[in-house]
C-alpha positions as semicolon CSV with decimal commas, in nm:
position;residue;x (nm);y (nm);z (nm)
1;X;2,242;6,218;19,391
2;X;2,421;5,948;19,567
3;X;2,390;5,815;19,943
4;X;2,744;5,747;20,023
5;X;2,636;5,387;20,134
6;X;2,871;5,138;19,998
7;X;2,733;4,827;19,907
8;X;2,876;4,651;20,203
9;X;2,735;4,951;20,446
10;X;2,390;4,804;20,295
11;X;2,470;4,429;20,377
12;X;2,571;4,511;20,709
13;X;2,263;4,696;20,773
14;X;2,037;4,433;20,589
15;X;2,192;4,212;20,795
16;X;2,130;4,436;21,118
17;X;1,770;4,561;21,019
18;X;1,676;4,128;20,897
19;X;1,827;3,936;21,145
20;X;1,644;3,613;21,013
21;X;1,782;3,637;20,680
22;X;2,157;3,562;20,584
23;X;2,412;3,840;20,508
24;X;2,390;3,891;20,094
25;X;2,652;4,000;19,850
26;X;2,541;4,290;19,668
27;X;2,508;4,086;19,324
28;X;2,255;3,824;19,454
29;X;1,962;3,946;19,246
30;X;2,187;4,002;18,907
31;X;2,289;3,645;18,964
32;X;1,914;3,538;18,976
33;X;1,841;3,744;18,676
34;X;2,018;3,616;18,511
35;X;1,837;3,381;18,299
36;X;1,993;3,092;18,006
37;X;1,635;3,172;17,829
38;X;1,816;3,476;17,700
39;X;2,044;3,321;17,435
40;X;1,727;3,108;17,311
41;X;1,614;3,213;16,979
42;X;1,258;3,347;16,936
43;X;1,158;3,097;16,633
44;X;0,784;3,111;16,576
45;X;0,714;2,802;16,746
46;X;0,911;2,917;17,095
47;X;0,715;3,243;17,088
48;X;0,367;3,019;17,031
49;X;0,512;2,786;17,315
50;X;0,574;3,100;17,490
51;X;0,213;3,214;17,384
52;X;0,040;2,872;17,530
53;X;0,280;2,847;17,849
54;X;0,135;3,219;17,952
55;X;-0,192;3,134;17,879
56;X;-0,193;2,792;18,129
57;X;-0,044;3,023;18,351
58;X;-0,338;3,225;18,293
59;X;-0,594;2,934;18,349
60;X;-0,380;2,878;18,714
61;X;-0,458;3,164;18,781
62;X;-0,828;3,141;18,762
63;X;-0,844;2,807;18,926
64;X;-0,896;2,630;18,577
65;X;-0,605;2,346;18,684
66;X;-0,674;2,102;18,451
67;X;-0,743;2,396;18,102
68;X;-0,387;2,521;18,241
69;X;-0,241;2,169;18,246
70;X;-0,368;2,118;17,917
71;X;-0,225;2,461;17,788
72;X;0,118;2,373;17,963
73;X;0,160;2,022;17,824
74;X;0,084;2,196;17,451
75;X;0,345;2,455;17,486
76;X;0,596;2,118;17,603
77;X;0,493;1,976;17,328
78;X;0,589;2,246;17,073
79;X;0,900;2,331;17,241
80;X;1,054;2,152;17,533
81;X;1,128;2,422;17,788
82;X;1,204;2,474;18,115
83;X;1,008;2,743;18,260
84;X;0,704;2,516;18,090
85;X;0,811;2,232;18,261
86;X;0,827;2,425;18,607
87;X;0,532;2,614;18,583
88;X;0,329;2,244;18,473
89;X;0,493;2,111;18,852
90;X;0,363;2,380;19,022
91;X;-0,021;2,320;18,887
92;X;0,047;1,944;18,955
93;X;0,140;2,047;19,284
94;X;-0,168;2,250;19,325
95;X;-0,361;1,922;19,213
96;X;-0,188;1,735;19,500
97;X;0,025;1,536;19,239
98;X;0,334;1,515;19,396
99;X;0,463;1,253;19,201
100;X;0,413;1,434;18,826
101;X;0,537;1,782;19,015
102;X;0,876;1,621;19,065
103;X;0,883;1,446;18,754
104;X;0,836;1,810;18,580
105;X;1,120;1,970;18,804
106;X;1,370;1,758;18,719
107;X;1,276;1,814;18,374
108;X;1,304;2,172;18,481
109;X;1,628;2,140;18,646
110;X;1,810;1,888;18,303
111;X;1,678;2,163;18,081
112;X;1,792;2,478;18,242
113;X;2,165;2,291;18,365
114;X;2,032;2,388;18,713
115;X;2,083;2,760;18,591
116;X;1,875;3,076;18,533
117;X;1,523;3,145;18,662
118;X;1,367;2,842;18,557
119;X;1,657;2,649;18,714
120;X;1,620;2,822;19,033
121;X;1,253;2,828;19,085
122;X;1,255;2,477;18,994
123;X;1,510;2,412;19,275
124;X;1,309;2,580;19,516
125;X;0,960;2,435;19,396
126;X;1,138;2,075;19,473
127;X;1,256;2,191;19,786
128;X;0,919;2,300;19,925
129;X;0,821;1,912;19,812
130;X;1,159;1,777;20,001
131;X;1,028;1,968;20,319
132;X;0,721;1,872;20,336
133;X;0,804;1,503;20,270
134;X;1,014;1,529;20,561
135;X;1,342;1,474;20,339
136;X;1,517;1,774;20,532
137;X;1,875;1,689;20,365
138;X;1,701;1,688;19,983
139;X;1,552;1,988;20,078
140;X;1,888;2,150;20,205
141;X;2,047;2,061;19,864
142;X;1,799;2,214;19,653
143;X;1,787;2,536;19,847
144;X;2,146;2,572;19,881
145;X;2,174;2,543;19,514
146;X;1,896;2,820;19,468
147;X;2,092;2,976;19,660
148;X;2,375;3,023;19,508
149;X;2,144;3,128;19,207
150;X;2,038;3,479;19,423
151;X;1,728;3,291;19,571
152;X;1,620;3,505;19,909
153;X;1,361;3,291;19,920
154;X;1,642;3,014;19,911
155;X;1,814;3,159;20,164
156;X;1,538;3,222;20,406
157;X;1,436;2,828;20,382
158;X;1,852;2,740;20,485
159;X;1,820;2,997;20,781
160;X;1,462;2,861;20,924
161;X;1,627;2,534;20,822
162;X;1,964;2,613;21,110
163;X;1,849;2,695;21,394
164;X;2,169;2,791;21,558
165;X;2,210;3,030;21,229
166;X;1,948;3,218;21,326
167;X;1,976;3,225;21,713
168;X;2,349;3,404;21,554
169;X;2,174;3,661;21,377
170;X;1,951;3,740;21,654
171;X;2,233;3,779;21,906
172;X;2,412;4,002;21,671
173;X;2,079;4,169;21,636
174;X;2,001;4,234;22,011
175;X;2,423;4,345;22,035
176;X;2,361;4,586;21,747
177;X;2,043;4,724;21,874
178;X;2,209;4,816;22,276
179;X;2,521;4,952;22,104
180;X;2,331;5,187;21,925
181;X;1,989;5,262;22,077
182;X;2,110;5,176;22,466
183;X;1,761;5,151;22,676
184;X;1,718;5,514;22,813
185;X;1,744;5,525;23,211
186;X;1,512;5,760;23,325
């Protein structure tokens, strides 16, 4: 059964319905999906680097940083991979090391080509570092380019980033909203 909602009736009314987030194209989250780990070839030693990345993911999890940094740096070791790389920043961050988080993500970011998942989480990951450095232009770069990976995450952080961006989307918001659903004059 289909709706007979085009995929630009859906932006417009994501747009309508999310004022704080940018308008989308429809292919956003196929871009983001798409992922340059797919042309890698499963050789026993990427699928036991695969094996010890997932289990220091694991040991995140449970609050075991230094087991999952461990885990992480074996799986580099066996095969040098991006998502590895990435996910080993974001338990550094956890630690509070800053300084071996970026070092990771633009390991992350060389490996990947600034493509795929890996690519874009790492741009995002670095961004979040950017901001809270108070390197606001860094931080713009790296989300825009997570951006134009499908990140909605990505673009969230360039809207709260522009503040006249959103005060746009809320206008159009509050124009939408008395167009359609006038206030009732009883």
């Amino acid at each position: 059964m289909t709706t007979g909602i085009s995929d630009n009736d859906r932006a417009v009314l994501n747009a309508i319905l999310n004022p704080n987030l940018p308008m989308s194209t429809p292919n956003d989250e196929e871009l983001m999906l798409r992922d340059t780990s797919e042309s890698e070839q499963l050789t026993p030693s990427i699928c036991e680097a695969k094996e010890r990345e997932l289990e220091g993911i694991k040991k995140a999890e449970m609050g075991e940083l230094d087991d999952s940094i461990r885990l992480l740096t074996e799986s580099i070791d066996i095969a040098s991979r991006a998502s590895a790389f990435n996910n080993r920043a974001q338990v550094h961050r956890l630690k509070g090391d800053t300084s071996a988080a970026m070092q990771d993500l633009r390991t992350a970011i060389d490996l990947s080509k600034g493509t795929g998942r890996a690519g874009c989480q790492a741009f995002c990951q670095r961004g979040i570092l950017y901001l809270c450095q108070g390197k606001d232009s860094l931080a713009k770069q790296d989300f825009e380019s997570a951006a134009k990976l499908g990140s909605q995450f990505a673009k969230t952080q360039l809207v709260q980033m522009n503040p006249y961006a959103a005060m746009c989307n809320q206008m159009l918001h509050q124009i939408v909203q008395m167009q359609f659903f006038p206030p009732s004059q009883e």
